[in-house]
Amino acid sequence: MNDRSEHPAASPSGVRLIASADTWIEGEALRQLEQTAALPGMRAAVGLPDLHPGKGYPIGAAFLSERIYPALVGNDIGCGMALWQTDLATRKLKPERAVARLQGLEGPWNGDLDAWRGEQDLESTDFDSALGTIGGGNHFAELQTVAEILDRDAFSALDLDAEQLLLLVHSGSRGLGESILRTLIEQQGHQGLDPASDAAQAYLARHDRALDWAKANRRLIAARLLDALGAEAEPRLDVWHNLVHPLDWSGERLWLHRKGAAPADQGPLVIPGSRGTLSYLVQPSPDCDASLRSLAHGAGRKWKRGEARGRLSARQRPDDLLTTALGGRVVCEDKELLYDEAPEAYKGIDRVVADLVEAGLCHIIATLRPALTYKVRRPAHKQPGHRKPQRRRA
DNA sequence: ATGTCC
């Protein structure tokens, strides 16, 4: 491991990068990591091996601070990864049939939303109609098969069945988190908040609601997808990788910000690769203080959004991207998104996870293979029959 | 990332 700095507690800048020399980290991401680590009240910063540039602040990083920085959590408050054990036998999966059945997951759910919110103990928001929708960007719902089991005891302890499909859902708080951050920035700017201030308390209350909303969203996404497939499933894990929460650290109360950083203190979790590579079910090590109790949340982007189409379209047609090197099927009728989320746009997950293992932060329970990755059907404005608003003539 | 929005 190429540990380029001291332990956070001992380093003057408090910055630690967990990445081997073989893991490429963009210079802009390192600059963002250093700049963020220099904000007032910041005590420690950790870049995970999936570190890549974000909008001002890096993604794939954890920050420990005396103050609360909402902009550091970002707009997708509560985004995370949840795993279900389905009752679908892997050998019985007919991908083309499953693809055909997965329709209409983009629009509002047509079930009894008020009753469902009641069961989930979820308050009503202006974004109820978005509950149960995956969204864009890197969000997805994916059926996976178990490729290899490396820690049979841990695998069994999770009550997983290697002969049945798993469902992994990556989504967040949709427009709700975005509205919370936008309002906060309008009122407070990018400054850190004193945790005792009214502004901080108001933000935290809304933030915590967005966490619940995002988790419920993943649950409803799974329920809708399973319903479409005629399957049932049981939840196995659900972790947030965008949030801020208080942490007692060496006798002090500080605030841990995770921005695209998975928790290492809440049991096993899935670190997904791209849709064309394996994902990893890992067991965090008991002591992950060196990484601020955090792990990588995925492979990390190699190419910026919007760059992939230009880089790939000469050698790969859109149809080529609907099946992957591992034999998986992809449902994504948004062409730009199809390219943006191509496996080539991401770093290699094998190296990212190896960096974590070599740093002593986790071990691998099992590898998972994508069978069907659901992103999005055709965007509404490109649906057949959609009329473009006519530009008014002078 | 985003009831993005040409």
XYZ file of C-alpha atoms (C1' of nucleotides) in Angstrom:
400
model
C 0.000 0.000 0.000
C 1.273 3.413 -0.942
C 0.382 5.258 2.236
C 1.375 8.763 1.269
C 0.840 10.347 4.663
C 0.869 9.773 8.399
C -2.015 8.543 10.510
C -4.689 11.262 10.523
C -4.145 12.028 14.184
C -0.445 12.597 13.618
C -0.332 14.209 10.191
C -0.067 18.022 10.056
C -2.652 18.215 7.267
C -4.635 15.276 8.642
C -4.939 13.796 5.151
C -4.555 10.121 4.464
C -4.923 8.425 1.084
C -5.645 4.715 1.009
C -4.539 3.623 -2.431
C -1.750 1.504 -3.883
C 0.639 2.834 -6.523
C -1.365 0.781 -9.060
C -4.562 2.691 -8.352
C -4.859 5.758 -10.500
C -6.149 8.816 -8.655
C -6.863 11.972 -10.610
C -4.825 15.025 -9.599
C -7.992 17.114 -9.314
C -9.394 14.632 -6.763
C -6.247 14.941 -4.631
C -6.435 18.735 -4.806
C -10.066 18.616 -3.699
C -9.147 16.264 -0.860
C -6.405 18.626 0.369
C -8.602 21.724 0.006
C -11.482 20.133 1.873
C -9.127 18.922 4.601
C -8.042 22.541 5.088
C -11.550 23.844 5.859
C -12.052 25.415 9.320
C -12.503 22.838 12.068
C -11.453 19.913 9.903
C -9.562 17.315 11.938
C -8.942 14.413 9.573
C -9.592 13.447 5.973
C -9.332 10.089 4.248
C -9.385 9.385 0.531
C -10.485 5.852 -0.325
C -9.163 4.087 -3.458
C -12.293 5.004 -5.423
C -11.523 8.708 -4.882
C -12.486 10.886 -7.854
C -13.344 14.550 -8.393
C -16.771 15.851 -7.473
C -18.423 19.247 -7.666
C -15.933 21.116 -5.491
C -15.518 18.270 -3.030
C -14.133 14.823 -3.788
C -16.198 11.634 -3.925
C -14.858 8.516 -2.211
C -13.762 10.282 0.967
C -14.512 10.655 4.679
C -13.988 13.798 6.768
C -13.964 14.292 10.535
C -14.702 17.843 11.626
C -15.699 20.042 14.537
C -18.248 21.679 12.232
C -21.001 20.384 9.951
C -20.514 20.853 6.214
C -23.785 20.092 4.363
C -22.194 20.766 0.971
C -19.725 18.001 1.739
C -22.506 15.439 2.112
C -23.831 16.710 -1.202
C -27.305 16.728 -2.698
C -27.958 13.005 -2.591
C -28.322 12.766 1.190
C -28.897 9.157 2.245
C -27.698 7.571 -0.968
C -26.610 4.022 -0.309
C -26.558 0.357 -1.191
C -29.054 -2.301 -0.143
C -29.024 -6.057 -0.752
C -31.903 -8.553 -0.833
C -31.953 -12.323 -0.987
C -34.556 -13.241 -3.591
C -36.366 -16.551 -3.991
C -35.504 -16.689 -7.712
C -33.372 -19.704 -8.576
C -30.303 -18.525 -10.503
C -30.579 -21.416 -12.976
C -34.206 -20.487 -13.750
C -33.488 -16.873 -14.721
C -34.561 -16.073 -18.266
C -32.937 -12.676 -18.821
C -34.923 -11.681 -21.912
C -38.168 -12.550 -20.115
C -37.109 -10.602 -17.017
C -36.134 -7.604 -19.166
C -39.545 -7.646 -20.853
C -41.307 -7.659 -17.488
C -39.421 -4.680 -16.100
C -41.550 -1.791 -17.298
C -42.918 1.373 -15.778
C -40.512 1.633 -12.834
C -39.692 5.263 -13.675
C -43.105 6.750 -12.969
C -44.900 7.115 -9.639
C -45.796 3.849 -7.922
C -49.477 3.047 -8.364
C -49.865 1.346 -4.984
C -51.349 2.884 -1.838
C -48.523 5.284 -1.037
C -50.088 6.782 2.106
C -50.650 3.350 3.635
C -47.147 2.306 2.659
C -45.617 5.442 4.202
C -47.561 4.666 7.342
C -46.076 1.186 7.540
C -42.589 2.628 7.028
C -43.230 5.412 9.565
C -42.254 7.865 6.845
C -43.500 11.454 6.859
C -45.042 12.959 3.748
C -42.825 15.268 1.678
C -43.183 17.219 -1.573
C -41.412 14.304 -3.231
C -43.727 11.409 -2.388
C -44.344 10.698 -6.075
C -40.626 9.941 -6.513
C -40.675 7.177 -3.874
C -39.736 3.891 -5.472
C -37.890 5.426 -8.433
C -34.232 4.668 -9.122
C -33.188 8.011 -10.625
C -30.233 8.687 -12.910
C -26.466 8.931 -12.682
C -24.861 5.852 -11.184
C -28.058 4.607 -9.535
C -29.279 1.131 -10.465
C -31.122 -2.008 -9.433
C -29.221 -5.200 -10.284
C -29.900 -8.915 -10.113
C -26.704 -10.735 -9.234
C -25.511 -14.309 -8.999
C -22.989 -15.548 -6.456
C -19.703 -16.024 -8.328
C -17.360 -17.292 -5.605
C -17.539 -17.697 -1.837
C -14.284 -16.956 -0.010
C -15.547 -16.828 3.588
C -18.196 -19.515 3.918
C -18.933 -18.821 7.593
C -19.585 -15.127 7.028
C -21.648 -15.946 3.939
C -23.799 -18.374 5.933
C -24.110 -15.955 8.848
C -25.758 -13.495 6.449
C -28.311 -16.185 5.570
C -27.507 -15.985 1.860
C -28.283 -18.719 -0.666
C -25.685 -19.174 -3.397
C -28.258 -20.816 -5.690
C -30.675 -17.888 -5.684
C -30.379 -14.415 -7.177
C -29.469 -11.416 -5.068
C -30.889 -7.951 -5.694
C -28.641 -4.925 -5.165
C -30.225 -1.451 -5.159
C -28.196 1.761 -5.331
C -30.283 4.916 -4.973
C -30.829 7.873 -2.716
C -33.203 10.675 -1.746
C -33.927 11.928 -5.309
C -35.310 15.472 -5.368
C -35.764 15.622 -1.591
C -32.057 15.663 -0.725
C -31.388 18.053 -3.572
C -33.989 20.502 -2.227
C -32.586 20.274 1.313
C -29.064 21.105 0.179
C -30.197 23.833 -2.229
C -32.210 25.600 0.485
C -29.338 25.295 2.954
C -26.789 26.719 0.484
C -29.136 29.606 -0.361
C -29.315 30.510 3.330
C -25.842 29.622 4.614
C -23.527 29.323 1.632
C -20.768 26.725 1.809
C -19.571 27.662 5.292
C -19.403 25.004 7.978
C -22.146 25.153 10.596
C -21.627 25.295 14.339
C -23.319 22.040 15.446
C -25.094 23.902 18.288
C -26.595 26.508 15.933
C -30.243 26.575 14.908
C -29.186 26.304 11.268
C -27.253 23.106 11.981
C -30.078 21.600 14.004
C -32.590 22.428 11.267
C -30.312 20.906 8.641
C -29.719 17.761 10.686
C -33.449 17.243 11.189
C -34.060 17.465 7.431
C -30.939 15.403 6.702
C -32.136 12.622 8.995
C -35.525 12.605 7.274
C -33.743 12.285 3.924
C -31.788 9.292 5.275
C -35.051 7.540 6.163
C -36.621 8.566 2.869
C -33.668 7.215 0.870
C -33.720 3.894 2.701
C -37.484 3.609 2.165
C -36.931 4.492 -1.488
C -34.517 1.567 -1.909
C -37.078 -0.678 -0.217
C -39.877 0.397 -2.569
C -37.621 0.130 -5.631
C -36.894 -3.469 -4.622
C -40.561 -4.208 -3.957
C -41.644 -2.832 -7.351
C -38.947 -4.714 -9.230
C -39.664 -7.977 -7.414
C -43.379 -7.531 -8.000
C -42.739 -7.093 -11.735
C -40.736 -10.335 -11.725
C -43.238 -12.235 -9.591
C -40.579 -12.813 -6.948
C -40.176 -12.308 -3.222
C -37.124 -11.324 -1.215
C -35.801 -10.611 2.250
C -33.556 -7.679 3.169
C -29.963 -8.517 4.074
C -28.179 -5.177 4.418
C -28.606 -1.476 3.724
C -25.857 1.107 4.205
C -25.671 4.855 3.605
C -22.572 6.266 1.906
C -23.618 9.956 1.814
C -24.312 11.379 5.265
C -22.956 13.222 8.304
C -23.312 12.025 11.884
C -21.812 12.712 15.300
C -18.922 10.520 16.393
C -17.219 10.271 19.761
C -13.544 10.282 18.825
C -10.867 10.096 21.532
C -13.254 11.596 24.065
C -14.430 14.393 21.784
C -17.690 14.802 19.907
C -16.855 15.368 16.234
C -18.812 15.039 12.989
C -18.066 12.319 10.479
C -18.948 13.200 6.877
C -19.112 10.384 4.358
C -19.171 11.418 0.705
C -19.213 8.275 -1.389
C -17.688 6.373 1.517
C -19.251 3.185 2.889
C -19.363 2.475 6.646
C -16.800 0.046 8.088
C -18.598 -0.084 11.446
C -21.948 -1.600 10.512
C -21.191 -5.148 9.456
C -20.898 -6.662 5.977
C -21.639 -4.614 2.852
C -21.455 -4.787 -0.904
C -18.875 -2.729 -2.791
C -20.199 -2.793 -6.340
C -18.035 -2.749 -9.413
C -19.408 -1.467 -12.688
C -22.227 -3.329 -14.428
C -19.595 -5.260 -16.409
C -17.461 -6.461 -13.495
C -17.849 -8.387 -10.268
C -19.116 -6.766 -7.083
C -17.644 -7.614 -3.683
C -19.428 -8.643 -0.523
C -16.927 -7.725 2.195
C -16.536 -7.956 5.955
C -14.981 -4.797 7.435
C -12.133 -5.305 9.917
C -12.849 -4.620 13.617
C -10.571 -1.573 13.756
C -10.937 0.794 10.822
C -10.143 4.027 12.662
C -7.253 4.622 10.231
C -9.811 5.088 7.430
C -12.277 7.003 9.648
C -14.328 3.778 9.857
C -14.979 3.973 6.127
C -14.487 1.892 2.990
C -14.721 2.552 -0.751
C -18.333 2.726 -1.955
C -17.662 1.432 -5.451
C -15.087 1.390 -8.231
C -14.986 5.169 -8.661
C -15.312 7.010 -11.945
C -12.301 7.107 -14.258
C -13.968 9.323 -16.869
C -16.071 12.368 -16.124
C -19.777 12.298 -16.885
C -20.436 13.264 -20.482
C -16.953 12.162 -21.597
C -17.667 8.480 -22.118
C -19.775 8.768 -25.277
C -17.027 10.593 -27.142
C -14.385 8.127 -25.976
C -16.360 4.961 -26.717
C -18.820 5.564 -29.543
C -16.266 4.841 -32.298
C -15.599 1.294 -31.030
C -18.877 0.490 -29.249
C -22.375 1.045 -30.578
C -25.224 1.534 -28.084
C -26.456 -2.031 -28.692
C -22.997 -3.391 -27.799
C -23.407 -1.881 -24.345
C -26.631 -3.765 -23.594
C -24.694 -6.947 -22.840
C -21.521 -7.068 -20.766
C -18.276 -9.032 -20.709
C -19.608 -11.109 -17.806
C -22.776 -12.026 -19.685
C -25.061 -9.551 -17.932
C -27.978 -7.740 -19.549
C -28.489 -3.991 -19.263
C -31.756 -2.047 -19.432
C -30.870 1.567 -20.226
C -32.763 3.407 -22.938
C -31.044 6.727 -22.264
C -28.092 6.730 -24.672
C -25.949 9.275 -22.854
C -26.396 7.381 -19.585
C -25.667 4.082 -21.326
C -22.223 5.412 -22.276
C -21.627 7.301 -19.009
C -22.107 4.088 -17.037
C -20.133 1.830 -19.380
C -17.651 -0.381 -17.509
C -14.804 1.470 -19.253
C -15.841 4.701 -17.488
C -14.901 3.174 -14.116
C -11.710 2.143 -12.375
C -11.132 -1.576 -11.873
C -13.044 -2.752 -8.800
C -10.601 -5.669 -8.274
C -7.747 -3.230 -7.622
C -9.886 -0.946 -5.454
C -10.953 -3.813 -3.196
C -7.396 -5.216 -3.143
C -6.221 -1.830 -1.847
C -8.722 -2.034 1.010
C -7.735 -5.625 1.836
C -4.020 -4.807 1.725
C -4.643 -1.842 4.030
C -6.166 -4.293 6.512
C -9.600 -2.672 6.309
C -11.712 -5.646 5.194
C -11.738 -9.142 3.778
C -13.796 -10.621 0.954
C -16.796 -12.797 1.832
C -17.920 -13.442 -1.748
C -17.869 -12.063 -5.256
C -21.119 -11.333 -7.091
C -21.753 -11.333 -10.834
C -24.238 -8.942 -12.490
C -26.989 -10.778 -14.368
C -29.387 -7.916 -15.133
C -28.714 -4.249 -14.509
C -31.791 -2.033 -14.599
C -31.147 1.683 -15.148
C -33.969 3.421 -16.992
C -36.471 3.042 -19.809
C -36.680 5.770 -22.418
C -36.696 9.288 -20.884
C -40.147 10.891 -20.851
C -39.271 13.566 -23.404
C -38.149 10.855 -25.841
C -41.126 8.549 -25.397
C -43.001 7.800 -28.624
C -45.826 10.284 -28.999
C -44.119 12.964 -26.926
C -44.634 16.378 -28.545
C -41.798 18.823 -28.251
C -43.087 22.263 -27.236
C -43.002 24.457 -30.362
C -40.746 27.450 -30.160
C -42.765 30.629 -30.489
C -41.972 32.656 -33.594
C -41.308 36.356 -33.474
C -26.731 13.919 -8.073
C -31.448 16.727 -9.766
C -39.913 16.353 -11.291
C -32.373 18.469 -14.902
C -35.025 20.293 -19.995
C -32.384 21.783 -25.030
